[in-house]
PDB file of C-alpha atoms in Angstrom:
ATOM      1  CA  MET A   1     102.492 104.515  88.448  1.00 96.00           C
ATOM      2  CA  ARG A   2     100.547 105.285  91.686  1.00 98.00           C
ATOM      3  CA  VAL A   3     102.213 103.045  94.386  1.00 98.00           C
ATOM      4  CA  GLY A   4     100.930 101.679  97.681  1.00 98.00           C
ATOM      5  CA  PHE A   5     103.241 100.528 100.350  1.00 98.00           C
ATOM      6  CA  ILE A   6     102.483  98.523 103.600  1.00 98.00           C
ATOM      7  CA  GLY A   7     105.268  97.545 106.024  1.00 97.00           C
ATOM      8  CA  LEU A   8     107.414 100.507 107.194  1.00 96.00           C
ATOM      9  CA  GLY A   9     109.876  98.683 109.314  1.00 93.00           C
ATOM     10  CA  ILE A  10     113.704  98.899 109.257  1.00 92.00           C
ATOM     11  CA  GLN A  11     113.917  97.833 105.566  1.00 94.00           C
ATOM     12  CA  GLY A  12     110.413  98.669 104.353  1.00 96.00           C
ATOM     13  CA  GLY A  13     110.574 102.253 105.569  1.00 97.00           C
ATOM     14  CA  PRO A  14     113.554 103.373 103.481  1.00 97.00           C
ATOM     15  CA  MET A  15     112.113 101.704 100.410  1.00 98.00           C
ATOM     16  CA  ALA A  16     108.759 103.574 100.686  1.00 98.00           C
ATOM     17  CA  ARG A  17     110.867 106.845 101.404  1.00 97.00           C
ATOM     18  CA  ARG A  18     112.722 106.376  98.077  1.00 98.00           C
ATOM     19  CA  ILE A  19     109.558 105.526  96.092  1.00 98.00           C
ATOM     20  CA  ALA A  20     107.912 108.809  97.239  1.00 98.00           C
ATOM     21  CA  ALA A  21     111.300 110.809  96.796  1.00 97.00           C
ATOM     22  CA  ALA A  22     111.335 109.639  93.171  1.00 98.00           C
ATOM     23  CA  GLY A  23     108.000 111.226  92.325  1.00 97.00           C
ATOM     24  CA  PHE A  24     105.827 108.402  92.377  1.00 98.00           C
ATOM     25  CA  PRO A  25     102.280 109.077  93.937  1.00 98.00           C
ATOM     26  CA  THR A  26     102.633 107.142  97.135  1.00 98.00           C
ATOM     27  CA  THR A  27     100.100 105.798  99.570  1.00 98.00           C
ATOM     28  CA  LEU A  28     101.108 104.397 102.699  1.00 98.00           C
ATOM     29  CA  TRP A  29      99.220 102.367 105.468  1.00 98.00           C
ATOM     30  CA  ALA A  30     100.433 101.120 108.986  1.00 95.00           C
ATOM     31  CA  ARG A  31      99.065  99.252 111.921  1.00 91.00           C
ATOM     32  CA  ARG A  32     100.710 101.784 114.183  1.00 90.00           C
ATOM     33  CA  PRO A  33     100.022 105.359 113.495  1.00 86.00           C
ATOM     34  CA  GLU A  34     103.406 106.332 114.695  1.00 90.00           C
ATOM     35  CA  ALA A  35     105.221 104.693 111.888  1.00 92.00           C
ATOM     36  CA  LEU A  36     103.385 107.210 109.538  1.00 95.00           C
ATOM     37  CA  ARG A  37     104.798 110.222 111.429  1.00 93.00           C
ATOM     38  CA  GLU A  38     108.206 109.475 109.967  1.00 92.00           C
ATOM     39  CA  PHE A  39     106.890 110.256 106.661  1.00 96.00           C
ATOM     40  CA  ALA A  40     105.349 113.703 107.534  1.00 95.00           C
ATOM     41  CA  ASP A  41     108.176 115.341 105.594  1.00 96.00           C
ATOM     42  CA  THR A  42     107.558 113.268 102.329  1.00 97.00           C
ATOM     43  CA  ALA A  43     104.855 114.058  99.743  1.00 96.00           C
ATOM     44  CA  ALA A  44     103.148 110.461 100.658  1.00 98.00           C
ATOM     45  CA  VAL A  45      99.705 110.702 101.671  1.00 97.00           C
ATOM     46  CA  PHE A  46      98.322 108.106 104.425  1.00 97.00           C
ATOM     47  CA  ALA A  47      95.333 105.675 104.178  1.00 97.00           C
ATOM     48  CA  ASP A  48      92.974 104.569 106.773  1.00 96.00           C
ATOM     49  CA  SER A  49      93.094 100.894 105.660  1.00 97.00           C
ATOM     50  CA  PRO A  50      94.737  98.515 103.153  1.00 98.00           C
ATOM     51  CA  ALA A  51      91.702  98.598 101.117  1.00 98.00           C
ATOM     52  CA  GLU A  52      91.705 102.418 100.816  1.00 98.00           C
ATOM     53  CA  LEU A  53      95.382 102.233 100.011  1.00 98.00           C
ATOM     54  CA  ALA A  54      94.787  99.705  97.211  1.00 98.00           C
ATOM     55  CA  ALA A  55      91.849 101.903  95.778  1.00 98.00           C
ATOM     56  CA  ALA A  56      94.609 104.819  95.213  1.00 98.00           C
ATOM     57  CA  SER A  57      97.222 102.537  93.854  1.00 98.00           C
ATOM     58  CA  ASP A  58      98.166 100.580  90.510  1.00 98.00           C
ATOM     59  CA  LEU A  59     101.009  98.793  92.495  1.00 98.00           C
ATOM     60  CA  VAL A  60     100.733  97.430  96.101  1.00 98.00           C
ATOM     61  CA  CYS A  61     104.192  96.554  97.588  1.00 98.00           C
ATOM     62  CA  LEU A  62     104.055  94.499 100.913  1.00 98.00           C
ATOM     63  CA  CYS A  63     106.976  94.290 103.330  1.00 97.00           C
ATOM     64  CA  VAL A  64     105.433  92.820 106.442  1.00 96.00           C
ATOM     65  CA  VAL A  65     106.882  90.066 108.350  1.00 92.00           C
ATOM     66  CA  SER A  66     105.057  86.638 108.045  1.00 94.00           C
ATOM     67  CA  ASP A  67     102.916  84.630 105.806  1.00 96.00           C
ATOM     68  CA  ALA A  68      99.885  85.224 108.149  1.00 96.00           C
ATOM     69  CA  ASP A  69     100.555  89.085 107.812  1.00 96.00           C
ATOM     70  CA  VAL A  70     100.620  88.998 104.123  1.00 97.00           C
ATOM     71  CA  ARG A  71      97.461  86.879 104.061  1.00 97.00           C
ATOM     72  CA  GLU A  72      95.778  89.385 106.499  1.00 97.00           C
ATOM     73  CA  VAL A  73      96.706  92.419 104.700  1.00 97.00           C
ATOM     74  CA  LEU A  74      95.594  91.076 101.449  1.00 97.00           C
ATOM     75  CA  THR A  75      92.546  89.193 101.924  1.00 96.00           C
ATOM     76  CA  GLY A  76      90.970  90.679 105.073  1.00 94.00           C
ATOM     77  CA  PRO A  77      87.593  92.578 105.343  1.00 93.00           C
ATOM     78  CA  GLN A  78      89.341  95.652 104.685  1.00 96.00           C
ATOM     79  CA  GLY A  79      92.476  94.259 102.900  1.00 97.00           C
ATOM     80  CA  VAL A  80      94.272  95.236  99.616  1.00 98.00           C
ATOM     81  CA  LEU A  81      92.052  92.876  97.403  1.00 97.00           C
ATOM     82  CA  ALA A  82      89.005  94.943  98.679  1.00 97.00           C
ATOM     83  CA  GLY A  83      89.896  97.980  97.002  1.00 98.00           C
ATOM     84  CA  LEU A  84      92.709  97.194  94.169  1.00 98.00           C
ATOM     85  CA  ARG A  85      91.121  97.701  90.692  1.00 97.00           C
ATOM     86  CA  PRO A  86      91.450  94.949  87.965  1.00 98.00           C
ATOM     87  CA  GLY A  87      94.699  95.427  86.088  1.00 98.00           C
ATOM     88  CA  GLY A  88      96.735  96.253  89.447  1.00 98.00           C
ATOM     89  CA  ILE A  89      99.686  94.593  90.779  1.00 98.00           C
ATOM     90  CA  VAL A  90     100.571  93.119  94.091  1.00 98.00           C
ATOM     91  CA  ALA A  91     104.307  92.824  95.019  1.00 98.00           C
ATOM     92  CA  VAL A  92     105.533  90.884  98.219  1.00 98.00           C
ATOM     93  CA  HIS A  93     108.839  91.983  99.280  1.00 98.00           C
ATOM     94  CA  SER A  94     108.483  90.074 102.357  1.00 96.00           C
ATOM     95  CA  THR A  95     110.286  86.660 102.888  1.00 96.00           C
ATOM     96  CA  VAL A  96     107.481  83.872 102.851  1.00 97.00           C
ATOM     97  CA  HIS A  97     106.811  80.468 101.902  1.00 97.00           C
ATOM     98  CA  PRO A  98     106.897  80.163  98.018  1.00 98.00           C
ATOM     99  CA  ARG A  99     103.497  78.035  98.580  1.00 97.00           C
ATOM    100  CA  THR A 100     101.811  81.219 100.148  1.00 97.00           C
ATOM    101  CA  CYS A 101     102.767  83.209  97.155  1.00 98.00           C
ATOM    102  CA  ARG A 102     101.538  80.683  94.522  1.00 98.00           C
ATOM    103  CA  GLU A 103      98.146  80.244  96.303  1.00 98.00           C
ATOM    104  CA  LEU A 104      97.816  84.272  96.535  1.00 98.00           C
ATOM    105  CA  ALA A 105      98.664  84.619  92.894  1.00 98.00           C
ATOM    106  CA  ASP A 106      95.947  82.167  92.051  1.00 97.00           C
ATOM    107  CA  GLU A 107      93.508  83.953  94.432  1.00 96.00           C
ATOM    108  CA  VAL A 108      94.200  87.426  93.006  1.00 97.00           C
ATOM    109  CA  ALA A 109      94.008  86.364  89.217  1.00 96.00           C
ATOM    110  CA  HIS A 110      90.351  85.909  89.748  1.00 94.00           C
ATOM    111  CA  GLN A 111      89.953  89.630  90.115  1.00 95.00           C
ATOM    112  CA  ASP A 112      92.328  90.226  87.107  1.00 98.00           C
ATOM    113  CA  ILE A 113      95.176  91.300  89.347  1.00 98.00           C
ATOM    114  CA  SER A 114      98.896  90.349  88.730  1.00 98.00           C
ATOM    115  CA  PHE A 115     101.280  89.056  91.482  1.00 98.00           C
ATOM    116  CA  VAL A 116     104.954  89.287  91.815  1.00 98.00           C
ATOM    117  CA  ASP A 117     106.951  87.836  94.577  1.00 98.00           C
ATOM    118  CA  ALA A 118     109.817  90.136  95.131  1.00 98.00           C
ATOM    119  CA  PRO A 119     111.856  89.639  98.441  1.00 98.00           C
ATOM    120  CA  VAL A 120     114.790  91.913  98.790  1.00 97.00           C
ATOM    121  CA  THR A 121     118.238  91.382 100.523  1.00 95.00           C
ATOM    122  CA  GLY A 122     120.744  93.853 101.566  1.00 92.00           C
ATOM    123  CA  GLY A 123     119.070  95.573 104.991  1.00 89.00           C
ATOM    124  CA  GLY A 124     117.967  98.885 105.763  1.00 91.00           C
ATOM    125  CA  PRO A 125     121.183 100.936 104.945  1.00 93.00           C
ATOM    126  CA  ALA A 126     121.090  99.452 101.540  1.00 95.00           C
ATOM    127  CA  ALA A 127     117.443 100.350 101.041  1.00 96.00           C
ATOM    128  CA  ALA A 128     118.313 103.964 101.970  1.00 97.00           C
ATOM    129  CA  ALA A 129     121.111 104.129  99.654  1.00 97.00           C
ATOM    130  CA  GLY A 130     119.091 102.371  96.704  1.00 97.00           C
ATOM    131  CA  ARG A 131     121.429  99.318  96.668  1.00 98.00           C
ATOM    132  CA  LEU A 132     119.088  96.535  97.594  1.00 98.00           C
ATOM    133  CA  THR A 133     118.802  93.348  95.363  1.00 98.00           C
ATOM    134  CA  VAL A 134     115.367  92.265  94.243  1.00 98.00           C
ATOM    135  CA  LEU A 135     114.737  88.367  93.668  1.00 98.00           C
ATOM    136  CA  ALA A 136     111.620  88.148  91.661  1.00 98.00           C
ATOM    137  CA  GLY A 137     109.198  85.747  90.589  1.00 98.00           C
ATOM    138  CA  GLY A 138     106.314  86.146  88.239  1.00 98.00           C
ATOM    139  CA  ALA A 139     105.438  86.992  84.734  1.00 98.00           C
ATOM    140  CA  ALA A 140     108.142  88.926  82.944  1.00 98.00           C
ATOM    141  CA  PRO A 141     105.611  91.659  81.430  1.00 98.00           C
ATOM    142  CA  THR A 142     104.365  92.137  85.284  1.00 98.00           C
ATOM    143  CA  LEU A 143     108.029  92.506  86.517  1.00 98.00           C
ATOM    144  CA  GLN A 144     108.659  95.116  83.608  1.00 98.00           C
ATOM    145  CA  ARG A 145     105.820  97.187  84.853  1.00 98.00           C
ATOM    146  CA  CYS A 146     107.236  97.198  88.288  1.00 98.00           C
ATOM    147  CA  ARG A 147     110.848  97.963  87.253  1.00 98.00           C
ATOM    148  CA  PRO A 148     110.610 101.678  87.406  1.00 98.00           C
ATOM    149  CA  VAL A 149     109.369 101.302  91.148  1.00 98.00           C
ATOM    150  CA  PHE A 150     111.757  98.751  92.209  1.00 98.00           C
ATOM    151  CA  ASP A 151     114.692 100.528  90.563  1.00 98.00           C
ATOM    152  CA  THR A 152     114.291 103.394  93.070  1.00 98.00           C
ATOM    153  CA  TYR A 153     115.523 101.357  95.747  1.00 98.00           C
ATOM    154  CA  ALA A 154     117.308  98.448  94.107  1.00 98.00           C
ATOM    155  CA  ALA A 155     120.585  98.214  92.446  1.00 98.00           C
ATOM    156  CA  GLN A 156     119.839  94.942  90.916  1.00 97.00           C
ATOM    157  CA  VAL A 157     116.688  93.045  90.012  1.00 98.00           C
ATOM    158  CA  PHE A 158     116.829  89.287  89.186  1.00 98.00           C
ATOM    159  CA  HIS A 159     113.932  87.515  87.449  1.00 98.00           C
ATOM    160  CA  LEU A 160     114.257  83.986  88.640  1.00 98.00           C
ATOM    161  CA  GLY A 161     111.023  82.459  87.082  1.00 98.00           C
ATOM    162  CA  PRO A 162     107.420  82.048  87.840  1.00 98.00           C
ATOM    163  CA  VAL A 163     105.728  83.214  91.022  1.00 98.00           C
ATOM    164  CA  GLY A 164     107.465  81.478  94.127  1.00 98.00           C
ATOM    165  CA  SER A 165     110.938  81.566  92.485  1.00 98.00           C
ATOM    166  CA  GLY A 166     111.935  84.643  94.156  1.00 98.00           C
ATOM    167  CA  GLN A 167     111.161  83.175  97.413  1.00 98.00           C
ATOM    168  CA  VAL A 168     112.967  80.064  96.843  1.00 98.00           C
ATOM    169  CA  ALA A 169     116.134  82.102  95.912  1.00 98.00           C
ATOM    170  CA  LYS A 170     115.847  84.429  98.991  1.00 97.00           C
ATOM    171  CA  ILE A 171     115.306  81.710 101.423  1.00 98.00           C
ATOM    172  CA  LEU A 172     118.595  79.835 100.042  1.00 97.00           C
ATOM    173  CA  ASN A 173     120.365  83.366 100.311  1.00 96.00           C
ATOM    174  CA  ASN A 174     119.314  83.487 103.992  1.00 96.00           C
ATOM    175  CA  LEU A 175     120.157  79.834 104.856  1.00 97.00           C
ATOM    176  CA  LEU A 176     123.648  80.381 103.404  1.00 97.00           C
ATOM    177  CA  PHE A 177     124.018  83.558 105.130  1.00 97.00           C
ATOM    178  CA  THR A 178     122.843  81.820 108.406  1.00 97.00           C
ATOM    179  CA  ALA A 179     125.483  79.301 107.825  1.00 97.00           C
ATOM    180  CA  ASN A 180     128.453  81.801 107.073  1.00 97.00           C
ATOM    181  CA  LEU A 181     127.743  83.440 110.268  1.00 97.00           C
ATOM    182  CA  ALA A 182     128.632  80.142 111.985  1.00 97.00           C
ATOM    183  CA  THR A 183     132.044  79.811 110.231  1.00 95.00           C
ATOM    184  CA  ALA A 184     132.879  83.472 110.844  1.00 95.00           C
ATOM    185  CA  ASP A 185     131.989  83.298 114.560  1.00 95.00           C
ATOM    186  CA  SER A 186     133.988  80.020 114.780  1.00 95.00           C
ATOM    187  CA  ALA A 187     137.170  81.524 113.356  1.00 95.00           C
ATOM    188  CA  LEU A 188     136.819  84.797 115.314  1.00 94.00           C
ATOM    189  CA  THR A 189     136.297  82.943 118.412  1.00 93.00           C
ATOM    190  CA  LEU A 190     139.506  81.133 117.897  1.00 96.00           C
ATOM    191  CA  GLY A 191     141.365  84.188 117.051  1.00 95.00           C
ATOM    192  CA  ARG A 192     140.384  85.784 120.422  1.00 94.00           C
ATOM    193  CA  GLU A 193     141.613  82.449 122.189  1.00 96.00           C
ATOM    194  CA  LEU A 194     144.814  82.971 120.476  1.00 98.00           C
ATOM    195  CA  GLY A 195     145.237  86.587 121.582  1.00 97.00           C
ATOM    196  CA  LEU A 196     143.850  88.383 118.697  1.00 96.00           C
ATOM    197  CA  ASP A 197     141.319  91.356 118.731  1.00 94.00           C
ATOM    198  CA  PRO A 198     138.348  89.739 117.049  1.00 91.00           C
ATOM    199  CA  VAL A 199     137.093  93.195 115.472  1.00 90.00           C
ATOM    200  CA  ARG A 200     140.498  93.823 114.049  1.00 92.00           C
ATOM    201  CA  LEU A 201     140.730  90.350 112.773  1.00 93.00           C
ATOM    202  CA  ALA A 202     137.249  90.561 111.106  1.00 92.00           C
ATOM    203  CA  GLU A 203     138.209  93.773 109.534  1.00 91.00           C
ATOM    204  CA  LEU A 204     141.455  91.902 108.035  1.00 93.00           C
ATOM    205  CA  PHE A 205     139.422  88.919 106.817  1.00 94.00           C
ATOM    206  CA  ASN A 206     136.932  91.330 105.156  1.00 91.00           C
ATOM    207  CA  ASN A 207     139.587  92.900 103.174  1.00 93.00           C
ATOM    208  CA  GLY A 208     140.997  89.439 101.970  1.00 94.00           C
ATOM    209  CA  SER A 209     140.174  86.197 100.585  1.00 95.00           C
ATOM    210  CA  ALA A 210     137.947  85.206 103.507  1.00 94.00           C
ATOM    211  CA  ALA A 211     135.569  88.283 102.985  1.00 94.00           C
ATOM    212  CA  SER A 212     131.736  87.559 103.172  1.00 93.00           C
ATOM    213  CA  PHE A 213     128.688  89.794 103.833  1.00 91.00           C
ATOM    214  CA  ALA A 214     128.271  87.613 107.041  1.00 93.00           C
ATOM    215  CA  LEU A 215     131.570  88.693 108.301  1.00 92.00           C
ATOM    216  CA  GLY A 216     130.912  92.209 107.396  1.00 90.00           C
ATOM    217  CA  ARG A 217     127.729  92.031 109.713  1.00 90.00           C
ATOM    218  CA  MET A 218     130.015  90.803 112.358  1.00 90.00           C
ATOM    219  CA  VAL A 219     132.407  93.654 112.252  1.00 88.00           C
ATOM    220  CA  ALA A 220     129.556  96.111 112.418  1.00 88.00           C
ATOM    221  CA  ALA A 221     128.291  94.225 115.457  1.00 88.00           C
ATOM    222  CA  GLY A 222     131.538  94.282 117.340  1.00 88.00           C
ATOM    223  CA  GLY A 223     132.988  90.807 116.282  1.00 87.00           C
ATOM    224  CA  THR A 224     130.068  88.845 117.828  1.00 88.00           C
ATOM    225  CA  LEU A 225     126.871  87.231 117.224  1.00 94.00           C
ATOM    226  CA  GLN A 226     125.156  89.034 120.272  1.00 92.00           C
ATOM    227  CA  SER A 227     123.732  92.029 118.415  1.00 92.00           C
ATOM    228  CA  ILE A 228     122.820  89.946 115.217  1.00 94.00           C
ATOM    229  CA  ALA A 229     120.810  87.371 117.453  1.00 95.00           C
ATOM    230  CA  THR A 230     118.961  90.180 119.411  1.00 94.00           C
ATOM    231  CA  HIS A 231     117.924  91.839 116.225  1.00 91.00           C
ATOM    232  CA  ALA A 232     117.646  89.210 113.433  1.00 92.00           C
ATOM    233  CA  GLY A 233     117.869  85.784 115.168  1.00 94.00           C
ATOM    234  CA  GLY A 234     113.944  85.259 115.136  1.00 94.00           C
ATOM    235  CA  LEU A 235     113.827  85.868 111.422  1.00 93.00           C
ATOM    236  CA  LEU A 236     116.819  83.832 110.591  1.00 95.00           C
ATOM    237  CA  ARG A 237     115.229  81.005 112.463  1.00 96.00           C
ATOM    238  CA  LYS A 238     112.141  81.271 110.439  1.00 95.00           C
ATOM    239  CA  ASP A 239     114.050  81.308 107.196  1.00 96.00           C
ATOM    240  CA  VAL A 240     116.120  78.327 107.978  1.00 97.00           C
ATOM    241  CA  HIS A 241     112.734  76.390 108.903  1.00 96.00           C
ATOM    242  CA  LEU A 242     111.572  77.500 105.524  1.00 96.00           C
ATOM    243  CA  ALA A 243     114.574  76.288 103.728  1.00 97.00           C
ATOM    244  CA  THR A 244     114.272  72.795 105.602  1.00 96.00           C
ATOM    245  CA  ASP A 245     110.573  72.701 104.327  1.00 96.00           C
ATOM    246  CA  LEU A 246     111.833  73.084 100.962  1.00 96.00           C
ATOM    247  CA  ALA A 247     114.516  70.657 100.913  1.00 96.00           C
ATOM    248  CA  HIS A 248     112.226  67.849 102.582  1.00 95.00           C
ATOM    249  CA  GLN A 249     109.617  68.522  99.649  1.00 94.00           C
ATOM    250  CA  VAL A 250     112.105  67.280  97.072  1.00 94.00           C
ATOM    251  CA  ASP A 251     113.754  64.616  99.482  1.00 95.00           C
ATOM    252  CA  ALA A 252     117.045  66.520  99.242  1.00 93.00           C
ATOM    253  CA  ALA A 253     119.941  65.988 101.594  1.00 86.00           C
ATOM    254  CA  ASP A 254     120.376  68.638 104.444  1.00 80.00           C
ATOM    255  CA  GLY A 255     124.039  69.020 103.689  1.00 90.00           C
ATOM    256  CA  VAL A 256     126.705  71.133 105.394  1.00 96.00           C
ATOM    257  CA  VAL A 257     124.788  74.183 105.007  1.00 97.00           C
ATOM    258  CA  PHE A 258     122.091  73.306 107.297  1.00 97.00           C
ATOM    259  CA  ASP A 259     124.686  72.010 109.738  1.00 96.00           C
ATOM    260  CA  ALA A 260     126.316  75.521 109.954  1.00 97.00           C
ATOM    261  CA  ALA A 261     122.893  77.115 110.066  1.00 97.00           C
ATOM    262  CA  VAL A 262     121.904  75.260 112.900  1.00 97.00           C
ATOM    263  CA  THR A 263     125.056  75.792 114.816  1.00 97.00           C
ATOM    264  CA  THR A 264     124.414  79.616 114.197  1.00 97.00           C
ATOM    265  CA  LEU A 265     120.777  79.309 115.772  1.00 97.00           C
ATOM    266  CA  ALA A 266     122.159  77.435 118.574  1.00 97.00           C
ATOM    267  CA  THR A 267     125.061  79.897 119.335  1.00 96.00           C
ATOM    268  CA  MET A 268     122.224  82.782 119.114  1.00 96.00           C
ATOM    269  CA  ASP A 269     119.971  80.982 121.697  1.00 95.00           C
ATOM    270  CA  ARG A 270     123.076  80.596 124.021  1.00 94.00           C
ATOM    271  CA  LEU A 271     123.837  84.493 123.644  1.00 93.00           C
ATOM    272  CA  LEU A 272     120.231  85.333 124.331  1.00 92.00           C
ATOM    273  CA  GLU A 273     119.897  83.394 127.450  1.00 91.00           C
ATOM    274  CA  GLN A 274     122.874  84.949 128.962  1.00 82.00           C
TER     275      GLN A 274
END
């Protein structure tokens, strides 16, 4: 399978590198030419536009930031859909609104192109180590065609249902992660006030019944939310807003998970203002 990859950031870059290293013919495109220089030591080739990348690909993977970015890269004048042949597949690894994925899936179907929403979780180090988790929505046969590529950077691939299901699961995952940061920060702050080293306390917690991925991120960040707020605050805010929208669509009660997530975001805002 020939693979095109767009979105060579902290997470997408290692994913693309693993695809190329596994021997799949890989084509890359980036808005910033300097992003491609990181791949000069790989077998990947570079395209001048998303359309050119798509013309050389059977599967196009997108790992860009926002709904608007996904739409632009896919449907713009020199977008992926201008070059991808019938029978091709688009896989969206970005975390975006499920509605965006469903609308785009309907649009690409008119060109006999398949669509999978496949957001990932784990972060850049997990991508580099091939330990990401893919949360996929789409037709099972389409996902099976993608699996050899996904398996280059993922330890687990979950099929959640039709297009949009992967996004729902990823948004809820990020909502819970954001909420867990609030409880971890609260416990570590109390520990500091009681005279304990928050980093040592976090390491202790993370080796016992209080362990969580969020706590592990705080250990890596020095026992505070400062670094996480700087590097991931905006993305977490986006995902909490997406979760709020999904909850309102079905008139679901916000619940304690939203209360904790909002507390995390407010704490991050205070830290960034300092």
